[in-house]
Coordinates of C-alpha atoms in Angstrom, one line a residue:
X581 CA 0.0 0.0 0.0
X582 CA 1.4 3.4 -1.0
X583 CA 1.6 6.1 1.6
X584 CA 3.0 8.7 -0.3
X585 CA 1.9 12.1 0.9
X586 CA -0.3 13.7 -1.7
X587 CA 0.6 17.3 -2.7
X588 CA -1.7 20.6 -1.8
X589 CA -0.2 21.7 -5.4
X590 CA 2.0 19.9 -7.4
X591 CA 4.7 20.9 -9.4
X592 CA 3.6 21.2 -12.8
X593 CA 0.3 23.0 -11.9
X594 CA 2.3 25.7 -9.4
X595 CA 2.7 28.8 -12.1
X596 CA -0.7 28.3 -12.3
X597 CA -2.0 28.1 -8.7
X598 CA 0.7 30.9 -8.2
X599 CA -1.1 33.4 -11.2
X600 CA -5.0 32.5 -9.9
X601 CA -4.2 32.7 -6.3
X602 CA -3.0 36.3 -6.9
X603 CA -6.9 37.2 -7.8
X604 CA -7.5 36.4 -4.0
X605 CA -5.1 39.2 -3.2
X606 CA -6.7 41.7 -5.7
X607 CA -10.2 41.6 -4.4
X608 CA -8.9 41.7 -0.9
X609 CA -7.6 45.2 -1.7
X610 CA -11.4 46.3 -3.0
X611 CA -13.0 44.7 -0.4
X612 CA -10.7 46.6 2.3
X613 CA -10.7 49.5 1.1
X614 CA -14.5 49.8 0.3
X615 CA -15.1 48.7 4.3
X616 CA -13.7 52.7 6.0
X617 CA -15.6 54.6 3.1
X618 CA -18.6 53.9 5.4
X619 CA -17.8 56.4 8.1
X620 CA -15.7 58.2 4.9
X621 CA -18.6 59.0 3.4
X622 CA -20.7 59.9 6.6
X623 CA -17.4 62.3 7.1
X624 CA -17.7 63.9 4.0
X625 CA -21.5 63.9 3.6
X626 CA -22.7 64.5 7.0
X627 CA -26.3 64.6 5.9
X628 CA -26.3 61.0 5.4
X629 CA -27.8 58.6 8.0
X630 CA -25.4 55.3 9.5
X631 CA -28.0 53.1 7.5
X632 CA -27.5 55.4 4.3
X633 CA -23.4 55.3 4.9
X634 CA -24.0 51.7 5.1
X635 CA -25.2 51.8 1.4
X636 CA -21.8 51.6 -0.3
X637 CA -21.4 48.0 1.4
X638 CA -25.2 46.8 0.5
X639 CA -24.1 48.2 -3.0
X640 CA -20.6 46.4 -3.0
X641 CA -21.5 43.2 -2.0
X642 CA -25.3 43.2 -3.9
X643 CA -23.3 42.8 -7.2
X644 CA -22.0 39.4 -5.9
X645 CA -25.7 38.3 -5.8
X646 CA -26.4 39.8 -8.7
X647 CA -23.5 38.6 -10.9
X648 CA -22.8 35.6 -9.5
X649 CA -25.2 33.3 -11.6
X650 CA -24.6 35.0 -14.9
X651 CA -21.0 34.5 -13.9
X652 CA -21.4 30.9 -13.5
X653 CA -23.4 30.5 -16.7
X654 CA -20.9 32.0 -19.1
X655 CA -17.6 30.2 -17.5
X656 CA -19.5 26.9 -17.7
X657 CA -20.0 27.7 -21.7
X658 CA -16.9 29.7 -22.4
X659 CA -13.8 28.8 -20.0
X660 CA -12.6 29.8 -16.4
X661 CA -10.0 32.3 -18.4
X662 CA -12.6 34.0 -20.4
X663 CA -14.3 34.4 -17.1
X664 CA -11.5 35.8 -15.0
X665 CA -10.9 38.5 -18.1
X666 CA -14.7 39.4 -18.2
X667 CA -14.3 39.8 -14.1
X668 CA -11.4 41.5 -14.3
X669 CA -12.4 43.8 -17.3
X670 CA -15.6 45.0 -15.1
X671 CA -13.4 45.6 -12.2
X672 CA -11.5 48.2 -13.8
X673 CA -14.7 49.6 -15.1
X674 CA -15.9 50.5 -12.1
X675 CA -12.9 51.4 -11.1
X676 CA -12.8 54.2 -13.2
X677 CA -16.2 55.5 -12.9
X678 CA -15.4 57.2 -9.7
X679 CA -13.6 60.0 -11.8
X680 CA -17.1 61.1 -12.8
X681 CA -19.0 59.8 -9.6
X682 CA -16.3 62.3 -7.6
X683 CA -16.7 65.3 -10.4
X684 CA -20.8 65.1 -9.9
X685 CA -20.4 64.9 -5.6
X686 CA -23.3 62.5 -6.2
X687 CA -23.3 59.3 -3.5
X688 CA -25.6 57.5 -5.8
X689 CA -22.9 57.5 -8.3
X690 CA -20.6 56.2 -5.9
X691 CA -22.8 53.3 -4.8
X692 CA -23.0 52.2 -8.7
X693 CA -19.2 52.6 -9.3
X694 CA -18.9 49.7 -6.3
X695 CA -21.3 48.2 -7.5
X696 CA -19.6 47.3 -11.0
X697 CA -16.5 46.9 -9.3
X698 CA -18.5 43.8 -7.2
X699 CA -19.9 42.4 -10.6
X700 CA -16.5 42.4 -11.4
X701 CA -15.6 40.5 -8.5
X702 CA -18.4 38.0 -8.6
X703 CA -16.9 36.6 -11.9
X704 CA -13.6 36.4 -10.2
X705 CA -14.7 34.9 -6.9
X706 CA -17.2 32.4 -8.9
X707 CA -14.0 31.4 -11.1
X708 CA -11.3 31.1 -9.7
X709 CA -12.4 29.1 -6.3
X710 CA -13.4 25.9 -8.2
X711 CA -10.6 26.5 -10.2
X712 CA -8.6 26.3 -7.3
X713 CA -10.0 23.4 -6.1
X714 CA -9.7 21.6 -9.8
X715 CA -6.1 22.0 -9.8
X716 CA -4.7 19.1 -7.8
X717 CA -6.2 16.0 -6.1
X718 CA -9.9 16.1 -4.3
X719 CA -8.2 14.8 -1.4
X720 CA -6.3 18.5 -1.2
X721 CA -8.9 20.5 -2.5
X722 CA -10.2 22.5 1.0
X723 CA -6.9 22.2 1.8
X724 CA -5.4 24.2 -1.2
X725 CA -7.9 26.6 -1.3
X726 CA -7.2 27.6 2.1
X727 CA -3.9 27.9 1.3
X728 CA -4.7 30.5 -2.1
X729 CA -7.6 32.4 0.2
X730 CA -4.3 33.0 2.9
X731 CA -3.8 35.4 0.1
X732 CA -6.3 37.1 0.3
X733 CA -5.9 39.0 3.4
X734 CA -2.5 40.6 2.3
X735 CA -4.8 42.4 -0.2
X736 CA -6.8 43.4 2.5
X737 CA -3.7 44.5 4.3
X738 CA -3.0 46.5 1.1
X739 CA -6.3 47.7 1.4
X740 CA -6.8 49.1 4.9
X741 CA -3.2 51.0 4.6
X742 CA -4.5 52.6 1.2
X743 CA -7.4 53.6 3.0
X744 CA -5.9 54.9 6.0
X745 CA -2.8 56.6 4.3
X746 CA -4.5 58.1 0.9
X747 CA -7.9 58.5 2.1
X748 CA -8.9 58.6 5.8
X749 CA -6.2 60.4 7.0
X750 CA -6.1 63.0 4.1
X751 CA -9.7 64.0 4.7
X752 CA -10.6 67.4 5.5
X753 CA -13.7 67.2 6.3
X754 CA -12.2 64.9 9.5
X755 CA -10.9 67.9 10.6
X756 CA -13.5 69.4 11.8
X757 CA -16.3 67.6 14.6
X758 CA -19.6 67.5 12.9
X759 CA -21.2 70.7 15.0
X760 CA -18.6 72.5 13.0
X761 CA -18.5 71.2 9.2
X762 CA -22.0 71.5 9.5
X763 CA -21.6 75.1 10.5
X764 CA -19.5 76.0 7.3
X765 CA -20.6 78.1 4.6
X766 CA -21.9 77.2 1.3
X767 CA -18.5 77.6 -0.3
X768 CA -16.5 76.1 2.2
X769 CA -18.3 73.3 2.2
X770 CA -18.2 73.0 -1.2
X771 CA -14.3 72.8 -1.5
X772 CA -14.4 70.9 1.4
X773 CA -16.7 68.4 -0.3
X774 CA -14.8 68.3 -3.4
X775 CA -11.4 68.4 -2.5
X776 CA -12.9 64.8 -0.3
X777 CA -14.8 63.5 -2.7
X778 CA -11.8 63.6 -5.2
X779 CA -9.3 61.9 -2.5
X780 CA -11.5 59.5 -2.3
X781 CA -11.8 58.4 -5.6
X782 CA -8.1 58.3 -6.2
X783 CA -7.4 55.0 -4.8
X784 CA -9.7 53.3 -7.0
X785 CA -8.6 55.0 -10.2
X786 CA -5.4 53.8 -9.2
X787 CA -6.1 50.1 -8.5
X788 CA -8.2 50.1 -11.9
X789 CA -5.0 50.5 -13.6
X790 CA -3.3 47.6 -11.4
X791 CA -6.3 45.6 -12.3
X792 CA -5.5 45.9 -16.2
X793 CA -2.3 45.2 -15.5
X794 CA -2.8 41.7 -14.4
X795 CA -5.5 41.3 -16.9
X796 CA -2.6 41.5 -19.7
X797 CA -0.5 39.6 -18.1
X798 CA -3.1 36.5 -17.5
X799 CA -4.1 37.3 -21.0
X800 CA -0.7 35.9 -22.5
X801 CA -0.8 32.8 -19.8
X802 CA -1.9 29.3 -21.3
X803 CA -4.1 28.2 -18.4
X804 CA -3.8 24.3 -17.5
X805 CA -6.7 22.4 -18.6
X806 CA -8.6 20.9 -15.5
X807 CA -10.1 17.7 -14.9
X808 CA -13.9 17.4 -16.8
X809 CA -16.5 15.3 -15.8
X810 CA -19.2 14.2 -17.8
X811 CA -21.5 17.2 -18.8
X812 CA -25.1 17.4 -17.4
X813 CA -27.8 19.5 -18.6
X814 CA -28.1 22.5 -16.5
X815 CA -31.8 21.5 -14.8
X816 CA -29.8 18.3 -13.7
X817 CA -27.2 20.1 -12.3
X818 CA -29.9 22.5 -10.8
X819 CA -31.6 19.1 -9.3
X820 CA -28.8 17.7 -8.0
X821 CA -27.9 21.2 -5.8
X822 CA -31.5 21.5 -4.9
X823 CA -31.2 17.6 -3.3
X824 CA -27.9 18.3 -1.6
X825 CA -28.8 19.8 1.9
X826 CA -25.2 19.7 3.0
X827 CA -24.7 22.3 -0.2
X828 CA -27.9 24.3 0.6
X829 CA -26.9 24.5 4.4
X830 CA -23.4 25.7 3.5
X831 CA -24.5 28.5 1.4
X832 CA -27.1 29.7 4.2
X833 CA -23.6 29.6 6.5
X834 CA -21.5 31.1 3.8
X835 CA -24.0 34.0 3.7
X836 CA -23.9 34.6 7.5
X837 CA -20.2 34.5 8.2
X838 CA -19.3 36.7 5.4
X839 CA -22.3 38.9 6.8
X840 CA -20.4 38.8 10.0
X841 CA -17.0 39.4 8.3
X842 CA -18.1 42.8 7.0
X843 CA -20.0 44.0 10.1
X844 CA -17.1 43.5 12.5
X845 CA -14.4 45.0 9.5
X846 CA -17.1 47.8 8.8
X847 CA -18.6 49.2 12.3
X848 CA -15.2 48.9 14.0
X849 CA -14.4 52.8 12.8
X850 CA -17.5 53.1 15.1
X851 CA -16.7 51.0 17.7
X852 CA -13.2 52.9 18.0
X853 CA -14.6 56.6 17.5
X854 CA -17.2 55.6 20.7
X855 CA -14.2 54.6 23.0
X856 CA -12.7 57.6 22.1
X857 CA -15.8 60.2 23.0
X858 CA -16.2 57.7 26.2
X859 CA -13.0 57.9 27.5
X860 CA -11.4 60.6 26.0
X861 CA -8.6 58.5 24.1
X862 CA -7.6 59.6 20.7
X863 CA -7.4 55.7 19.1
X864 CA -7.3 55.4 15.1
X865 CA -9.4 52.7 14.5
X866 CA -7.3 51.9 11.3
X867 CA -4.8 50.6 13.1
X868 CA -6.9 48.2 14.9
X869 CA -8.6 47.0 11.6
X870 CA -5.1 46.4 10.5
X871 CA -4.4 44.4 13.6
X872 CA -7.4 42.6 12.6
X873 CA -6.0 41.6 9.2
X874 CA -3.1 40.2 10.9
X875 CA -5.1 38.2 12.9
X876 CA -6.9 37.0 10.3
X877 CA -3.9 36.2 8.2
X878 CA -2.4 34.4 11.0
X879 CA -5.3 32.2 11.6
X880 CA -5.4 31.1 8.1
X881 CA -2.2 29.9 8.1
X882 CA -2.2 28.2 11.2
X883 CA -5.8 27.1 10.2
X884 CA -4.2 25.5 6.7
X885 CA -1.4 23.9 8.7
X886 CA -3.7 22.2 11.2
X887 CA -6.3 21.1 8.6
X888 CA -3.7 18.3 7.7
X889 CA -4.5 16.7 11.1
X890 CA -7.9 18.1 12.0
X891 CA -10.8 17.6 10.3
X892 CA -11.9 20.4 7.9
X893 CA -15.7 20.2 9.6
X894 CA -14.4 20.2 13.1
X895 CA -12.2 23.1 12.7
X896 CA -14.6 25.4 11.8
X897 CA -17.2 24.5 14.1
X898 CA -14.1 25.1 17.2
X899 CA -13.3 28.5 15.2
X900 CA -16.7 29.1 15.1
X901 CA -17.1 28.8 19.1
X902 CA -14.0 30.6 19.7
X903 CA -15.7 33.6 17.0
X904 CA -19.1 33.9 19.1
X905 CA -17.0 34.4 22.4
X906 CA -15.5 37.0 20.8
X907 CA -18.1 38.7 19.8
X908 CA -20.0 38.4 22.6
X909 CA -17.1 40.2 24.8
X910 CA -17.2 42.5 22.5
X911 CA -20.5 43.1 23.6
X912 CA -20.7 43.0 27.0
X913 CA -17.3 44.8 27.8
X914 CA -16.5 48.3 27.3
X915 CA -13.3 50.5 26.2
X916 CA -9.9 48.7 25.5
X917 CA -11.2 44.9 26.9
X918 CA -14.3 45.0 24.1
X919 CA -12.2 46.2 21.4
X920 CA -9.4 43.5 21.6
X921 CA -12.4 41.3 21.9
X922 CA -13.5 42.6 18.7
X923 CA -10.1 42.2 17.0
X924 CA -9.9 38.7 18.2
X925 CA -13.0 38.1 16.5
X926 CA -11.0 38.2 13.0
X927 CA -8.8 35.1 14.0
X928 CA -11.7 32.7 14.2
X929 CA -13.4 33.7 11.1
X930 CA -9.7 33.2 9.5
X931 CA -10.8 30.3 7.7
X932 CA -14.9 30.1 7.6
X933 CA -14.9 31.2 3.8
X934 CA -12.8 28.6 1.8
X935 CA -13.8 25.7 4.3
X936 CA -17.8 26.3 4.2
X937 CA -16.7 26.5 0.0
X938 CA -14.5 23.0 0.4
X939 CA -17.5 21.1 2.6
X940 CA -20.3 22.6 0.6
X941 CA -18.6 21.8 -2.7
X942 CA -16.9 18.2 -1.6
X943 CA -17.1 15.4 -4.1
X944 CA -19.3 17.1 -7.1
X945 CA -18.7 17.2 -10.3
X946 CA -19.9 19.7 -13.3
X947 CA -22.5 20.9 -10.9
X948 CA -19.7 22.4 -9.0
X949 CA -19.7 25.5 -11.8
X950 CA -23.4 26.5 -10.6
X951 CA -22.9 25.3 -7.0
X952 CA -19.8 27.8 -7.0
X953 CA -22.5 30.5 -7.8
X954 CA -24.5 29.8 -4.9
X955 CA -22.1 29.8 -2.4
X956 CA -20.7 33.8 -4.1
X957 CA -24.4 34.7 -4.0
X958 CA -24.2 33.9 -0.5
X959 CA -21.8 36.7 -0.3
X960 CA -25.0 39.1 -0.1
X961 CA -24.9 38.3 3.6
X962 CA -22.8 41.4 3.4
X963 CA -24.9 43.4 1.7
X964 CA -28.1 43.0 4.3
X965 CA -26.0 43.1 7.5
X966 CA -24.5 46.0 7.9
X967 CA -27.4 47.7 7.1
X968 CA -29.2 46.0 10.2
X969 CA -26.1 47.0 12.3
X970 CA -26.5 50.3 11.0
X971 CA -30.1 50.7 12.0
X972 CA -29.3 49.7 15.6
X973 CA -26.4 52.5 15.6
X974 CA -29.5 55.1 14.8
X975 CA -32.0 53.7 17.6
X976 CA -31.5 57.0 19.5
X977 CA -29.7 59.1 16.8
X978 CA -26.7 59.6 15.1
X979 CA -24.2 59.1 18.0
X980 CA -23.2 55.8 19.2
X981 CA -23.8 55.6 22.9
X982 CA -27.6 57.7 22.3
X983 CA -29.5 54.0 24.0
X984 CA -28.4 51.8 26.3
X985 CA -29.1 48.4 26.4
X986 CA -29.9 46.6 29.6
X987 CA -29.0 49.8 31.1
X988 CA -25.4 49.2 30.4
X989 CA -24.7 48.6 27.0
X990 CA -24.1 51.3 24.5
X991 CA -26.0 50.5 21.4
X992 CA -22.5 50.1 19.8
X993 CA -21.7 47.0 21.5
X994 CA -24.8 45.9 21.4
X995 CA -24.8 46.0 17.6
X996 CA -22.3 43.3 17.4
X997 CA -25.0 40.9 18.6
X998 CA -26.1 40.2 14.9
X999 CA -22.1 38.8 14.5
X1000 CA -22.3 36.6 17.0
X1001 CA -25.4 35.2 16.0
X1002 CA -24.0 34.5 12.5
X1003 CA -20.8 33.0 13.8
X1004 CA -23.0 30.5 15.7
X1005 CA -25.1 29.5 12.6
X1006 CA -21.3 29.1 11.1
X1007 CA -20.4 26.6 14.2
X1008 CA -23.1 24.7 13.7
X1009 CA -23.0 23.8 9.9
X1010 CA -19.3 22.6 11.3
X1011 CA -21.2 20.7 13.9
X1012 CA -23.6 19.4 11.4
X1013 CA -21.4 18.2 8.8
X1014 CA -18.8 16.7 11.3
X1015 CA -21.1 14.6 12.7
X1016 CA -22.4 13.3 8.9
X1017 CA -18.7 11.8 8.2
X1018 CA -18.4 8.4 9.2
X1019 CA -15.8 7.6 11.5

């Protein structure tokens, strides 16, 4: 009996694995620095409620639900390359479009911009994770797409320090509190407003033209040929995802972590900026979401390491657990003690998105194509829940700390209730499928 170790990417498929996995990098640097435009734009535009900042992430991540399908559809008659040039040539699209989104000062023009930039991103996300998982042995697969999502927070990295260095920090509308931008006159406000608006939108220009860049360069690269199975009709392959309720469970978690994945990336600006009013500390919440990242990035390569002994299932129901404790100190404990709760948080959701993709996904064939667009659907989760969290943040106004919850909690903390509760729908589906595997 052979007991040769099988490889999480072999040799002649690592150029490949190396080009694709650099994708999961690419939209970690949209996704991270889309998450600070919230309290950006509520900066800039003070006239806007924390539901309607929370906008630009229900229009980011709508475009994932809204692409996904179509994405799926065309890479399943075309090829996973056509489909990664498609995604990527959208990308840049909206990209650009916040020249003339920052030239009207219009947020609706914004909230499209992002909006193509997601459609974008849904054709990338929906190709190039079965991809991943194609190229190398089904024994590997979670395994190795781990390994090309640990990528993917590096781009987030890339992300936050854009945001913090090009936009957040060069605001200045941020140098004023909001008693006294509000009491500016037409004109300064309006230079105020534009000279914003326009920092803003200089990041993305700026990434549109990386994102071409890699599109020419993938362009020119012969892509390996992955392993087909037999064809079905598309209603078959329809049936077959319909039957699976190990599938249809893991897109229900998918969208719940990733909805908890944006709210505790997104409403830390507020979390921080609530602490500092409370105790009169001058924190930059940047920092913090940076120290997030890291966290994140650590636990998905320590997650990928110990997924060659643990079970894939098991792990994420532990993270899982670990992720609603978090939370839940996040919740009930104020200042410094909540907020490194908080941070914590992004270690145990480290690996929740390629593992609920590996389980959900596990031993299907062709159907895999429209099963992949399920599970980026499911990324809509982060379109809905921040606008929830949002709406608690305005229970008794525009401040943070305007109700208090059991008498105790600022309505801050208490927002990061409707985390916790998705983390523990995410620990369960670990639970759930864990206990399915024969021993």
């Amino acid at each position: 009996m052979s007991t040769k170790k099988i490889p999480v990417v072999s040799k002649d498929l690592l150029f490949p694995f190396v080009i694709i996995t650099s994708l999961f990098a690419l939209w970690g640097i949209a996704n991270d620095l889309t998450n600070p435009m919230v309290s950006a734009f509520k900066k800039v535009m003070p006239e806007l409620s924390n539901m309607e900042a929370s906008l630009v992430q229900f229009a980011f991540y709508f475009g994932y639900f809204f692409m996904a399908l179509p994405a799926a559809l065309f890479i399943r008659k075309y090829s996973y390359k056509s489909g990664i040039i498609l995604g990527l040539s959208l990308y840049a699209l909206g990209a650009f479009l916040f020249y003339p989104a920052a030239a009207n000062e219009t947020f609706t023009y914004f909230l499209i911009s992002l909006w193509v930039i997601t459609c974008g991103l849904a054709f990338l996300e929906t190709t190039s994770n079965p991809l991943i998982l194609a190229l190398g042995d089904k024994e590997t697969a979670t395994q190795r797409l781990n390994l090309a999502q640990a990528f993917n927070p590096i781009g987030s990295l890339s992300g936050m320090i854009i945001a913090q260095v090009f936009v957040i920090s060069a605001l200045r509308s941020d140098d004023y509190t909001e008693e006294a931008y509000k009491a500016l006159t037409s004109e300064e406000l309006a230079t105020v407003r534009e000279n914003d608006l326009g920092i803003i939108s200089v990041p993305y220009i700026g990434l549109g033209i990386l994102v071409l860049v890699i599109m020419a360069i993938i362009i020119f690269t012969k892509m390996p040929k992955t392993a087909e199975e037999d064809k079905m009709s598309l209603s078959e392959s329809f049936s077959k995802l319909f039957a699976n309720g190990n599938y249809k469970f893991g897109v229900l978690a998918q969208a719940f972590y990733v909805g908890a994945q944006i709210m505790c990336w997104t409403y830390i600006f507020q979390y921080v900026d609530n602490i500092n009013e409370t105790f009169g500390m001058e924190l930059t919440a940047t920092y913090f979401n940076v120290a997030a990242m890291i966290s994140f990035l650590l636990g998905r390569w320590i997650g990928t390491a110990l997924m060659q002994k643990i079970n894939p299932s098991k792990m994420l129901m532990l993270f899982g657990i670990g992720g609603v404790i978090c939370c839940a100190g996040a919740v009930l404990l104020s200042g410094m003690v909540g907020l490194v709760s908080l941070v914590a948080v992004s270690l145990f959701m480290s690996i929740m998105f390629p593992t609920i993709y590996g389980i959900a996904l596990k031993d299907m064939g062709d159907e895999a194509k429209i099963g992949s667009a399920g599970l980026v659907m499911a990324i809509v989760g982060g379109a809905l829940m921040p606008v929830l969290q949002g709406g608690i943040l305005d229970w008794g106004g525009s401040g943070f700390s305007d109700v208090k919850v059991l008498g105790f909690i600022p309505e801050v903390n208490f927002s990061f209730i409707l985390p916790l509760i998705c983390l523990a729908v995410v620990a369960f589906y670990g639970y759930s499928t864990y206990k399915k595997q024969p021993n």
